[in-house]
XYZ file of C-alpha atoms in Angstrom:
569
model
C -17.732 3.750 -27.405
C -16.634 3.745 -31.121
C -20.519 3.590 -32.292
C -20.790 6.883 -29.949
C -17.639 8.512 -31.527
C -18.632 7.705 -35.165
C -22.331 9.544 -34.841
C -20.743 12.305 -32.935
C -18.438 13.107 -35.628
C -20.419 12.553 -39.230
C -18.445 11.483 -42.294
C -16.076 9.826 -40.532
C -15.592 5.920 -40.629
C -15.381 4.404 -37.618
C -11.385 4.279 -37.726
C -11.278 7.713 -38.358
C -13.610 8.784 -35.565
C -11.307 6.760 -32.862
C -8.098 8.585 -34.268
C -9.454 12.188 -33.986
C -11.282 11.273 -30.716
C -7.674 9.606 -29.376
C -5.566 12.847 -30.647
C -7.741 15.617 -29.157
C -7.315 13.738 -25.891
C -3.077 14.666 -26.362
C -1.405 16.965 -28.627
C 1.837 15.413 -29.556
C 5.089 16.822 -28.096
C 7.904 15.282 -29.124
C 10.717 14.394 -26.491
C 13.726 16.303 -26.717
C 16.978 15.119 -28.422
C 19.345 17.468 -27.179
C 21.672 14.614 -25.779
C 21.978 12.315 -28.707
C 24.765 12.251 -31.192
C 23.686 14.002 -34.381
C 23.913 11.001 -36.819
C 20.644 9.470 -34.636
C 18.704 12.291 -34.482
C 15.438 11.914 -36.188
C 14.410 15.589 -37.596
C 10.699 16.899 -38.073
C 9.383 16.250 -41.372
C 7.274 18.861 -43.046
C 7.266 20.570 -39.532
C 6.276 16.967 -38.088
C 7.587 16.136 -35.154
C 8.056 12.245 -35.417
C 10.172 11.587 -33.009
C 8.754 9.206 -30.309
C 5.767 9.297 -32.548
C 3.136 7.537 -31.594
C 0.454 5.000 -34.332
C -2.539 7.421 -33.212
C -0.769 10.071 -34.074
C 0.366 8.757 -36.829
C -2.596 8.328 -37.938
C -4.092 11.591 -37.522
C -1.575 13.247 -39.423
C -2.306 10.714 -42.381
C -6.070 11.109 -42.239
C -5.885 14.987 -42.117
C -3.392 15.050 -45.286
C -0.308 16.518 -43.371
C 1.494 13.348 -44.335
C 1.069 10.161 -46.759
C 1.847 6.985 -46.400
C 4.825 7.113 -49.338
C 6.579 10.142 -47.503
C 6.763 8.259 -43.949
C 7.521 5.233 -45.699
C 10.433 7.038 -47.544
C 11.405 9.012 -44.228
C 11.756 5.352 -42.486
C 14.088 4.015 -45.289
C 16.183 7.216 -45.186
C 16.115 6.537 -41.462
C 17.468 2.563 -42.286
C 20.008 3.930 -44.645
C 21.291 6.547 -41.989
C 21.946 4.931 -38.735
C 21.789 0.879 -39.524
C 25.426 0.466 -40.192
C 25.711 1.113 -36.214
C 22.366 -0.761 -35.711
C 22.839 -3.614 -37.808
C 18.727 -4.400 -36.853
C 17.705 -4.757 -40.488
C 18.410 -7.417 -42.184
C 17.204 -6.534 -45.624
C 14.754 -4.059 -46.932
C 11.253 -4.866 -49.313
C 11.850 -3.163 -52.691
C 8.294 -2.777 -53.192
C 7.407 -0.893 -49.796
C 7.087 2.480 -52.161
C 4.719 0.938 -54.489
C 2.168 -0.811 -51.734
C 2.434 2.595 -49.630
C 1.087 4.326 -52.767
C -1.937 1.724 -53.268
C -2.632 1.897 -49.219
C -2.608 5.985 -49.907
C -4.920 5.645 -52.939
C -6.959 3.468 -50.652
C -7.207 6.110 -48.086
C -8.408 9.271 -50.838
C -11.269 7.584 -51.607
C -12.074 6.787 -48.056
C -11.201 3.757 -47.025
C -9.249 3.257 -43.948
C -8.621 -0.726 -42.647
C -8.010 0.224 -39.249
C -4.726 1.312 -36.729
C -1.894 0.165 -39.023
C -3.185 1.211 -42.296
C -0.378 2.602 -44.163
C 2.164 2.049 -41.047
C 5.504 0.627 -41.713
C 6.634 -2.248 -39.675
C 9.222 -4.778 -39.686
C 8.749 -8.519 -39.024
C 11.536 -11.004 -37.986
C 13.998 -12.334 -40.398
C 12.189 -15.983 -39.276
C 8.828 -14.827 -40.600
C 8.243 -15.913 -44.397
C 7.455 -13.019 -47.357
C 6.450 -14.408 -50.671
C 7.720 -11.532 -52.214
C 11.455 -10.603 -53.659
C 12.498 -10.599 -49.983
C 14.496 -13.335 -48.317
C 13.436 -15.401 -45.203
C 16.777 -17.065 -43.827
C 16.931 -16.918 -40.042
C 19.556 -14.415 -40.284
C 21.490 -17.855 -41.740
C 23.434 -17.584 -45.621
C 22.238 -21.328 -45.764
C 18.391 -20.114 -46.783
C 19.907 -17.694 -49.245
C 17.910 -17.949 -52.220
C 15.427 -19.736 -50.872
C 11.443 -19.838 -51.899
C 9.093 -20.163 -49.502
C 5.571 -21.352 -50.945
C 3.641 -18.845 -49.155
C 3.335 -15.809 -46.731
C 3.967 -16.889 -42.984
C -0.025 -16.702 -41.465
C 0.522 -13.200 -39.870
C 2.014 -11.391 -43.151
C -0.748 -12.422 -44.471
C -2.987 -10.827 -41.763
C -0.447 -7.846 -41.754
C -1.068 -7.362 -45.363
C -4.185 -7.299 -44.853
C -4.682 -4.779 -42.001
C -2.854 -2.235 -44.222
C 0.543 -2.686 -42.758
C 3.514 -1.883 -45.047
C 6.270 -4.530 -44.440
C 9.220 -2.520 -45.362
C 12.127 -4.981 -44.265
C 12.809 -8.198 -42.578
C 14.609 -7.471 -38.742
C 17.760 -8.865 -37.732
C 18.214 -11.778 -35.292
C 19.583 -14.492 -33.217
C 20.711 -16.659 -35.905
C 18.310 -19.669 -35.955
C 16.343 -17.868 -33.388
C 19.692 -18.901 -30.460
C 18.788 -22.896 -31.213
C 22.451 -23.464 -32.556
C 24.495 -22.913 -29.865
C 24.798 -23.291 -25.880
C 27.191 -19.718 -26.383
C 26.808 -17.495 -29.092
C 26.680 -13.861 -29.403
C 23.421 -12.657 -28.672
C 21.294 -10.601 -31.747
C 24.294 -11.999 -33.720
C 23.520 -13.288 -37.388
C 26.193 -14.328 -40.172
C 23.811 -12.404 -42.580
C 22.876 -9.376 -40.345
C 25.762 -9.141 -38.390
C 25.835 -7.519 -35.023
C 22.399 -6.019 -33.755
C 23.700 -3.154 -31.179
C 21.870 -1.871 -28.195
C 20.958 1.844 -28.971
C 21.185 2.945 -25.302
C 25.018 0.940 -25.358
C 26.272 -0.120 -28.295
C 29.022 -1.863 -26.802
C 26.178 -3.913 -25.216
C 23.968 -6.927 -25.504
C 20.436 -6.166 -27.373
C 19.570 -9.647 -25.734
C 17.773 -11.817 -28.188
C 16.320 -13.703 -30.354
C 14.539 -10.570 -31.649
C 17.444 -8.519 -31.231
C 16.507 -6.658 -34.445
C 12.529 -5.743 -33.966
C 13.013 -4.407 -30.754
C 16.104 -2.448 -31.560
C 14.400 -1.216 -34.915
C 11.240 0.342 -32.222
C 13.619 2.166 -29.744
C 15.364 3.738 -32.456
C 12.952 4.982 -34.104
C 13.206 2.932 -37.483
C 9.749 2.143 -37.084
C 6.797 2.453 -34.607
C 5.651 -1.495 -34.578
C 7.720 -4.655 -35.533
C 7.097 -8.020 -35.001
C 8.709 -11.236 -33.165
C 8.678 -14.452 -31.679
C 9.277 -16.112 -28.587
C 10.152 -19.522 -27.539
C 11.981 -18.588 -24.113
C 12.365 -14.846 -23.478
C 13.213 -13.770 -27.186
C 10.210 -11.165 -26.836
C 10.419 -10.184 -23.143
C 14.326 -10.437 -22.665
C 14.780 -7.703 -25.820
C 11.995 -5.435 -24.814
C 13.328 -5.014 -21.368
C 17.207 -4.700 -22.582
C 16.154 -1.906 -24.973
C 13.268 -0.061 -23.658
C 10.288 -0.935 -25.364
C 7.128 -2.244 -24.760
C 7.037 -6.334 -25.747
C 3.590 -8.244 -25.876
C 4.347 -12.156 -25.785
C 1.119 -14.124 -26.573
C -0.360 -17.221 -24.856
C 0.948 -20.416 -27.573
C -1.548 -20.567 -29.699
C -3.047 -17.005 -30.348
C -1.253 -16.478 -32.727
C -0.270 -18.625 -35.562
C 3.227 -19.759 -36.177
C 2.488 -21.178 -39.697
C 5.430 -19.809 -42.387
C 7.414 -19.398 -39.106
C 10.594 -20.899 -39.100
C 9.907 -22.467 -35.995
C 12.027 -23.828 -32.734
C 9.349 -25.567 -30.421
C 5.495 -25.918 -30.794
C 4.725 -26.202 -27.579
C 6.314 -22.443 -26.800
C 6.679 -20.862 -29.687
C 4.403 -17.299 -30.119
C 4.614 -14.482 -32.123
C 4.362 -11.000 -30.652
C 4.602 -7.141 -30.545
C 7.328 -4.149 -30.262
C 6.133 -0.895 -29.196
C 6.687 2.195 -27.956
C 3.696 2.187 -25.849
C 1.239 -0.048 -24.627
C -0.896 1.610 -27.355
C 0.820 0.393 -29.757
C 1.907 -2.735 -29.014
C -1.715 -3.897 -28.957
C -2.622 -2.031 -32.188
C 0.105 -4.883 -33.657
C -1.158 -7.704 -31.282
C -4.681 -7.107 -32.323
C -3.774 -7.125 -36.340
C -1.858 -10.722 -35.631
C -4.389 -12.354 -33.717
C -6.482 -15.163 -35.530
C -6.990 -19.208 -36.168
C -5.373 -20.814 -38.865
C -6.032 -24.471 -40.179
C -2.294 -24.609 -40.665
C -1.478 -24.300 -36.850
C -3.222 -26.385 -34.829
C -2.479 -24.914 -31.826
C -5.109 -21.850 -32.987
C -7.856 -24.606 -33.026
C -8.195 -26.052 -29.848
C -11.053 -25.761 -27.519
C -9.547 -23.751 -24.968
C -8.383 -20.925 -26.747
C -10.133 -17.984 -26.393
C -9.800 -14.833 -28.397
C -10.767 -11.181 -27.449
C -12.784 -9.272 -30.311
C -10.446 -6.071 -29.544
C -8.085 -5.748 -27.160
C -7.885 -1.972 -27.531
C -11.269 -2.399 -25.270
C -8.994 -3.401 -22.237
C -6.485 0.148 -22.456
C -7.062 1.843 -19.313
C -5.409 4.245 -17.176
C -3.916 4.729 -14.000
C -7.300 5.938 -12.282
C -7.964 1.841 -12.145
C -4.896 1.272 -9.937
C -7.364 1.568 -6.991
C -7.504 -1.758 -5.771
C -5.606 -3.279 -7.928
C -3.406 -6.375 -6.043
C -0.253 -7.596 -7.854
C 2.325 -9.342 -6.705
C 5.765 -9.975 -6.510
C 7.228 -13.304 -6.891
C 10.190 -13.427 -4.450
C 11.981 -16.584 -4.045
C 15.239 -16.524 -6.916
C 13.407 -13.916 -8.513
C 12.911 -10.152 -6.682
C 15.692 -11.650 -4.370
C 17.937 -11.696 -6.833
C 17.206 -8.469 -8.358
C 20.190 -5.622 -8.399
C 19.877 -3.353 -6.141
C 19.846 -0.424 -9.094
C 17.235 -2.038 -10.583
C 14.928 -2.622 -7.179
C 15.322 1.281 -7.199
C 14.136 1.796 -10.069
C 11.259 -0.469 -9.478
C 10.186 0.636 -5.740
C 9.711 4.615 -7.529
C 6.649 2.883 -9.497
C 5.645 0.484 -6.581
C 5.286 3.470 -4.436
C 3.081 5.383 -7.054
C 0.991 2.306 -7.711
C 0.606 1.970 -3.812
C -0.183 6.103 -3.702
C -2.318 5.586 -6.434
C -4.461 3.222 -4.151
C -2.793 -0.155 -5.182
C -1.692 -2.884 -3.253
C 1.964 -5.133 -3.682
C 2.202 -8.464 -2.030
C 4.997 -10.597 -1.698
C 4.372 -13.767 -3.140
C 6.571 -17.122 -4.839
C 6.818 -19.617 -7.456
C 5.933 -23.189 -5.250
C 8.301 -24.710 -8.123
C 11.243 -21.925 -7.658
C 13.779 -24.455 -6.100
C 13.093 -26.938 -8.603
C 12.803 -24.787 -11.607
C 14.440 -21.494 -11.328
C 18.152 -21.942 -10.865
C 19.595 -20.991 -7.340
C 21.638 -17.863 -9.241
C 18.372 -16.896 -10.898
C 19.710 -17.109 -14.291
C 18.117 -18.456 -17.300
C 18.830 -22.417 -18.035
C 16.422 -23.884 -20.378
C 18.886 -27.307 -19.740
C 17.893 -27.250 -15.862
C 16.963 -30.785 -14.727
C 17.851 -33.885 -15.833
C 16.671 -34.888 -19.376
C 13.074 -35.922 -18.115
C 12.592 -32.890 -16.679
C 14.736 -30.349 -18.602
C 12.973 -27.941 -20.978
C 15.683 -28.234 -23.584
C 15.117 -32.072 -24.092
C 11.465 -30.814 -25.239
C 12.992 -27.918 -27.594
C 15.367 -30.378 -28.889
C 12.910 -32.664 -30.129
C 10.525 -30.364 -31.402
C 13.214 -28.167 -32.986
C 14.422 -31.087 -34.820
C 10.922 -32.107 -36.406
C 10.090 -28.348 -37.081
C 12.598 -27.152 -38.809
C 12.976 -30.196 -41.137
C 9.255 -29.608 -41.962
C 9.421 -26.181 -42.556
C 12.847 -26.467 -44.698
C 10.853 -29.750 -46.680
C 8.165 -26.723 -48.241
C 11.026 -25.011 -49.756
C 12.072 -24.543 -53.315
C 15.265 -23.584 -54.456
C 17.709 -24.818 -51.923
C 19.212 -27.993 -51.002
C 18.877 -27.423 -47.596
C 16.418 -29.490 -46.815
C 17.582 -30.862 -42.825
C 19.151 -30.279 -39.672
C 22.147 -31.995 -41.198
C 22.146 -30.388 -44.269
C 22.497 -26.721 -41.919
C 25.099 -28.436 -39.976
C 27.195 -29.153 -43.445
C 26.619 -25.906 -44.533
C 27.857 -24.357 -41.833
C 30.985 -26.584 -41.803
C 31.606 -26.088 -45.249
C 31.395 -22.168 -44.240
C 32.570 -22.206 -41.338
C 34.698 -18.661 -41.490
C 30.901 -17.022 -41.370
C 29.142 -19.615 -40.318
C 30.822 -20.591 -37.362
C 30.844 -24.472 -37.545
C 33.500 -25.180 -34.504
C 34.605 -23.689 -31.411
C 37.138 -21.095 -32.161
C 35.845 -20.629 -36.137
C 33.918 -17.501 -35.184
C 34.233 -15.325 -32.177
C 30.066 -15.175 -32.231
C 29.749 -18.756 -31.689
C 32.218 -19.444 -29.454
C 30.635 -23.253 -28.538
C 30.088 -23.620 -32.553
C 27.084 -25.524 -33.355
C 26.759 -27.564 -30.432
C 23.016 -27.190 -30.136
C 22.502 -28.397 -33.276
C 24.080 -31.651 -33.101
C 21.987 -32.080 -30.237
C 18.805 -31.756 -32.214
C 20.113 -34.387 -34.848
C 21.173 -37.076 -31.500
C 17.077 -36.892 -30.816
C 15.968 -37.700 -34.564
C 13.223 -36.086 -33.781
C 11.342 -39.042 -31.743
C 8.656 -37.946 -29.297
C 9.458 -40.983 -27.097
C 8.355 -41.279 -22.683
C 11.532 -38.790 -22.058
C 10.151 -36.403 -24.156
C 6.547 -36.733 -22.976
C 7.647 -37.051 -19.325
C 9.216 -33.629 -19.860
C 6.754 -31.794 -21.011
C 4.163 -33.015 -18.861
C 6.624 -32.327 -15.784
C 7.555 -28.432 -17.155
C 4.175 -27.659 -17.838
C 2.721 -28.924 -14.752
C 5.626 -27.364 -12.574
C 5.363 -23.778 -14.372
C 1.636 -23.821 -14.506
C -0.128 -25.551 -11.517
C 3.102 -24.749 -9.190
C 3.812 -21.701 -10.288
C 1.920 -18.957 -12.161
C -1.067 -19.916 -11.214
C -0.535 -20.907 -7.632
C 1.718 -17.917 -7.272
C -1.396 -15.446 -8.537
C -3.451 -17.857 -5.304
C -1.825 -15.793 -2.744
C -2.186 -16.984 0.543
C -1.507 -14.098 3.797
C -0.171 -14.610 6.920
C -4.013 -15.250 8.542
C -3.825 -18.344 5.978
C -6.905 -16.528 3.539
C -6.356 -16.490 -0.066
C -6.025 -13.673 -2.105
C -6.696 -13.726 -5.811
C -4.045 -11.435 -7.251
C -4.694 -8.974 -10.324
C -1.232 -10.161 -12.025
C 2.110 -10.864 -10.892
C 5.183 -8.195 -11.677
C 8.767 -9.159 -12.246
C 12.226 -7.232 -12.844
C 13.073 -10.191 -14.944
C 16.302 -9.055 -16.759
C 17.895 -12.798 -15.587
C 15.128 -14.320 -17.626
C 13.518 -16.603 -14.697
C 10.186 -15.652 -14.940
C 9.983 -15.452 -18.596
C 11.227 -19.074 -18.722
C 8.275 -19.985 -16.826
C 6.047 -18.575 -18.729
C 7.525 -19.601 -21.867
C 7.300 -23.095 -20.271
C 4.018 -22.760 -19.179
C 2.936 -21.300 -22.610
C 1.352 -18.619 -20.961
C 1.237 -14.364 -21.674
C 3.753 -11.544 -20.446
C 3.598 -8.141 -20.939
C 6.668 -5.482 -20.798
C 6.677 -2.128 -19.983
C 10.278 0.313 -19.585
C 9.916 2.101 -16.223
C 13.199 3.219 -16.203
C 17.431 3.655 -16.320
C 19.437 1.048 -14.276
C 22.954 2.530 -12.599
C 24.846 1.742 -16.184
C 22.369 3.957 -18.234
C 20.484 0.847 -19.476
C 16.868 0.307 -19.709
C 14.935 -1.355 -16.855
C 11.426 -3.172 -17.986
C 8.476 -4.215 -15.838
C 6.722 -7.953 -16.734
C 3.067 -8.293 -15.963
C 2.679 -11.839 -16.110
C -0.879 -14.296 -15.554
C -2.433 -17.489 -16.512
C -3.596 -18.678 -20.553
C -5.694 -16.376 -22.443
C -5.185 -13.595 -19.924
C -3.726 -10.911 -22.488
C -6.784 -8.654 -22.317
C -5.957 -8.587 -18.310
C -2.331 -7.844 -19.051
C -3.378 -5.190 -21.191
C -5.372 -3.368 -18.796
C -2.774 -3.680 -16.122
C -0.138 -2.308 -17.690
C -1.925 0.359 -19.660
C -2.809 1.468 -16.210
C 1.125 1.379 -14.776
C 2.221 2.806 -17.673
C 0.101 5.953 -17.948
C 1.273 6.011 -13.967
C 5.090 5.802 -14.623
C 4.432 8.478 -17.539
C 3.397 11.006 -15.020
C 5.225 10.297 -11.864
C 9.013 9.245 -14.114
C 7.811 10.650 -17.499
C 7.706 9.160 -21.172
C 10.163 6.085 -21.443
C 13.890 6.956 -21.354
C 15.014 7.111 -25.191
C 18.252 5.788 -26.396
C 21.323 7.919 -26.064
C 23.232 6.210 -28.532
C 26.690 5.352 -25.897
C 29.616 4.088 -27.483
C 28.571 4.429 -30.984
C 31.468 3.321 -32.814
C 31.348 -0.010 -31.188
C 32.127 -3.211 -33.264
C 32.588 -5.696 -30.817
C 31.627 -9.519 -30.968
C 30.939 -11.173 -28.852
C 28.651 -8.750 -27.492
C 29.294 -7.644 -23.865
C-alpha cells in the first residue's frame, strides 16, 4: 500500500506519502471546548487547531511547514506550565527538549523524515531511565540524584524514531509495590496525579501520569508499564486509548522493574492510531531482556498494517466473559456498553456470552482486583514479591551516585523520611498501610524456592489454559465450538486485566463512553500471546464504529478543579 502511495505521489519519502495519503482521507476538526473551564483550554496555534489533535495530523502540518517541531514542542511546555499544578502528571521536564526538537527540524529541511513520531513530543514514565540531566526515581526522593548507566531499551528506540522526550510522567510511587493501601497516582516527588474528567477522583494507577498527560492534551503519545492493570486500569479511568503488550515484546531493560514474569511496557493514545504509532516505535529484542529472546515470541513488521475499520465488523464474533466479570458490571456502565454492542451487532457482528473456567478460583466473588487471592502457592503476589525483591536490588546495584542500593536501604529511607515518605501507618495520609508491601518483599529474600515456582506455574496455567484461551473456545448450547475473534470486557474492577497480566498476555483499551458520574467508560479487547496485531484490528474497527454512532471520545471537562485531596476518592 505504502510502495503504491510513494509512486503515486513523487518526491515524497515513503513517510511522507502515508501522512498526506492519511490526511486527505479527514480534514481535521477540532472538538469543541465550549464547556471547559478557561485555564484548560488549549487555543489554536498559528490558526492550528490542536486540540484533540491527532499524530497524522500532526504530521502533516509539520511536513507542509505550517508548524515545526520547536513551536509544538514549546506550545506543549507552555501547556505543562499552565494546567500541571491541577494535574500534577509531570513529574519533571527535559531541559534539552528545545535543542533536540531543533536537530529533528533540521533533520526534516533537508528531507529526512524517520517515520510517525518524528519530531512528536511524548512523555515516558518516571520508572523509565534517561541518561540525560533528567531524573529517574519512581516518583520516590530516595533515587534523587541518582545516575543511571544508560538509557532504559525503549528511550533508546524512542530516540531513535525521532521522538522528543520532553518530561518524565508522574506515578504510583514504586509503580503501587509499597503498599497494600496507598493513594493511587500518588508520588512523594510528583504529588497527586488528578483525573481531568474529576479531579476530586482517582486517575487509577500505576501510570497515573502518562495517561492523564494524553487526555489532557499535554501530549499526543506517552509511555507506561504494566505489571497488573497499571496500563489498562488508567486508560479506562481517563479516557484514552491504552495498548498493554504480551511480556516480552517489549523490553523492560533500564526499567525500574516490579515482576519479570508480567511486567510490559505500553502506549497512551488518543486513538487507536496513535497508540500503535507508539507501540510500533517500542517494539524490538534486546540482549539485556531475555524475555525478548525466546523462541516463541513473535513480532509483527508493522502493526499499522492491522488498522481497519468498522466495514470488518461483519462477522466478527467476540465475546463476553460473564461469570464475576459482565455480572458484576454497573448498570451505568452496561448502558453505556450495550449502545456499541448494538452497533457492532447492526454492523453485522455477533456477541456471545462466554466465561473464565478459572473465574471461581481466580477472580474474587466481588469482582474486585486482589493480586493476594489464594493462598501463598497459588497467590499472584507471592510471585511479585519475589521477583520484585530480586529486580529492584539489581536495577538499584547499576546505579551511581546513591547509597540506595536495596530493598532495605528504600525501607530506611523512607523511615528516616517518613513525613514525605510515608514509612508507617498514619505518617502520610497517601499511604495509609505505610510500607507494608515492602517489608514483604525483604521476608522473601528474594529466593525462587517450590512456593514460588508452584505459583507461577498454577497462575499461569489457571489464567491461560482455563481462562483466556478456553474462554476465546466458546462452546454453544448444541455443544459446537466457536472460535471467537477476541473477548470484550467493562473491566473498571480490574478482573480481567489481572488475568491477563497473570497470563502475560495483550489487552487493548478503547473509551466508548460517560458512566452516570461523568467519568470515562473504556472497552478491553483481550486474546491469547502475540495476538496484538488481532487486537489492533479489532478495535480499530469498534472504534471507528463508536466514532460514528457516539462520536469522538468524550474529552475531559475538568470537574472540581480546585481539588487537593489525598487520599484520592
Amino acid at each position: 500500500m505504502l510502495q503504491a502511495l510513494k509512486a503515486s505521489l513523487p518526491g515524497l519519502n515513503l513517510f511522507e506519502a502515508y501522512i498526506r495519503a492519511m490526511h486527505s482521507k479527514r480534514i481535521w476538526d477540532s472538538p469543541s471546548q465550549d464547556d471547559v473551564p478557561q485555564i484548560f483550554r488549549l487555543n489554536s496555534f498559528k490558526s492550528l487547531a490542536l486540540y484533540e489533535i491527532t499524530i497524522d495530523n500532526l504530521q502533516h502540518f509539520l511536513s507542509d511547514g505550517r508548524l515545526t517541531s520547536v513551536e509544538y514542542v514549546q506550545f506543549c511546555l507552555d501547556r505543562i506550565h499552565r494546567v500541571d499544578e491541577y494535574l500534577e502528571t509531570v513529574i519533571e521536564v527535559n531541559p534539552d527538549a528545545l535543542e533536540i526538537a531543533a536537530t529533528l527540524d533540521d533533520e526534516r529541511r533537508r528531507g529526512t523524515v524517520r517515520g510517525a513520531l518524528h519530531g512528536v513530543p511524548v512523555l515516558v514514565k518516571d520508572n523509565m531511565a534517561t541518561r540525560n540531566q533528567m531524573q529517574t526515581t519512581a516518583g520516590s526522593w530516595a533515587l534523587l540524584g541518582s545516575i543511571v548507566p544508560r538509557d532504559a531499551f525503549i528511550v533508546s528506540l524512542l530516540r531513535q524514531a525521532g521522538a522528543i522526550i520532553i518530561g518524565h510522567a508522574n506515578m504510583s510511587e514504586w509503580a503501587s509495590v509499597r503498599s497494600k493501601r496507598y493513594s493511587t497516582g500518588y508520588s512523594p516527588r510528583g504529588g497527586q496525579v488528578r483525573n481531568p474528567y474529576n479531579l476530586s477522583c482517582s486517575p487509577f494507577g500505576s501510570s497515573s501520569g502518562p495517561a492523564v498527560a494524553v487526555s489532557a492534551n499535554i501530549v499526543p503519545l506517552s509511555f507506561g508499564t504494566e505489571t497488573d492493570t497499571s496500563i489498562i486500569g488508567p486508560a479506562m479511568q481517563n479516557g484514552v486509548v491504552g495498548i498493554k503488550p504480551t511480556v516480552g515484546l517489549t523490553s523492560r531493560s533500564g526499567v525500574i522493574p516490579i515482576s519479570e514474569n508480567m511486567d510490559t511496557v505500553g502506549s497512551f493514545g488518543r486513538t487507536v492510531t496513535d497508540a500503535v504509532h507508539g507501540l510500533n516505535s517500542i517494539v524490538g529484542a534486546d540482549e539485556r531482556d531475555q524475555f525478548t529472546l525466546t523462541p516463541s515470541r513473535h513480532q509483527e513488521a508493522d502493526y499499522t498494517a492491522f488498522l481497519s475499520s468498522k466495514e470488518i465488523l461483519k462477522g466478527a464474533k467476540f465475546g463476553l466473559p460473564w461469570r464475576r466479570c459482565w455480572e458484576l458490571v454497573a448498570s451505568d456502565q452496561k448502558e453505556v456498553a450495550s449502545r456499541v454492542f448494538a452497533a457492532i451487532t447492526q454492523a453485522g457482528g455477533e456477541i456471545f456470552h462466554t466465561d473464565f473456567p478459572c473465574a471461581e478460583d481466580r477472580i474474587s466473588s466481588d469482582g474486585n482486583w486482589d493480586w493476594e487471592l489464594g493462598e501463598p502457592t497459588r497467590s499472584e503476589f507471592t510471585v511479585v514479591k519475589v521477583d520484585a525483591y530480586n529486580g529492584i536490588n539489581a536495577y538499584l546495584s547499576e546505579l551511581s551516585g546513591t547509597r540506595i542500593k536495596t530493598v532495605e536501604d528504600i525501607i530506611a529511607y523512607n523511615i528516616e523520611n517518613r513525613g514525605t515518605e510515608g514509612a508507617g501507618p498514619g505518617d502520610h495520609p497517601a499511604f495509609p498501610s505505610g510500607q507494608d508491601n515492602l517489608h514483604e518483599l525483604v521476608q522473601t529474600g528474594g529466593e525462587k524456592d517450590e512456593t514460588y515456582h508452584h505459583a507461577l506455574r498454577y497462575i499461569q496455567n489457571k489464567s491461560r489454559d482455563e481462562g483466556i484461551d478456553a474462554a476465546l473456545k466458546h462452546t454453544t448450547k448444541d455443544g459446537s465450538t466457536i472460535e471467537l475473534d477476541a473477548l470484550l470486557l467493562c473491566d473498571r474492577k480490574g478482573a480481567g486485566q489481572q488475568l491477563a497480566a497473570q497470563a502475560g498476555y495483550p489487552i487493548v483499551c478503547i473509551p466508548i463512553g460517560l458512566d452516570a458520574a461523568g467519568l470515562p467508560v473504556g472497552l478491553s479487547l483481550q486474546h491469547s500471546a502475540w495476538k496484538e496485531g488481532v487486537l489492533i484490528k479489532w478495535a480499530s474497527a469498534i472504534e471507528d464504529l463508536v466514532n460514528e454512532v457516539v462520536g469522538w471520545r468524550p474529552t475531559p471537562k475538568y470537574r472540581m478543579h480546585l481539588s487537593k485531596n489525598v487520599p484520592i476518592h
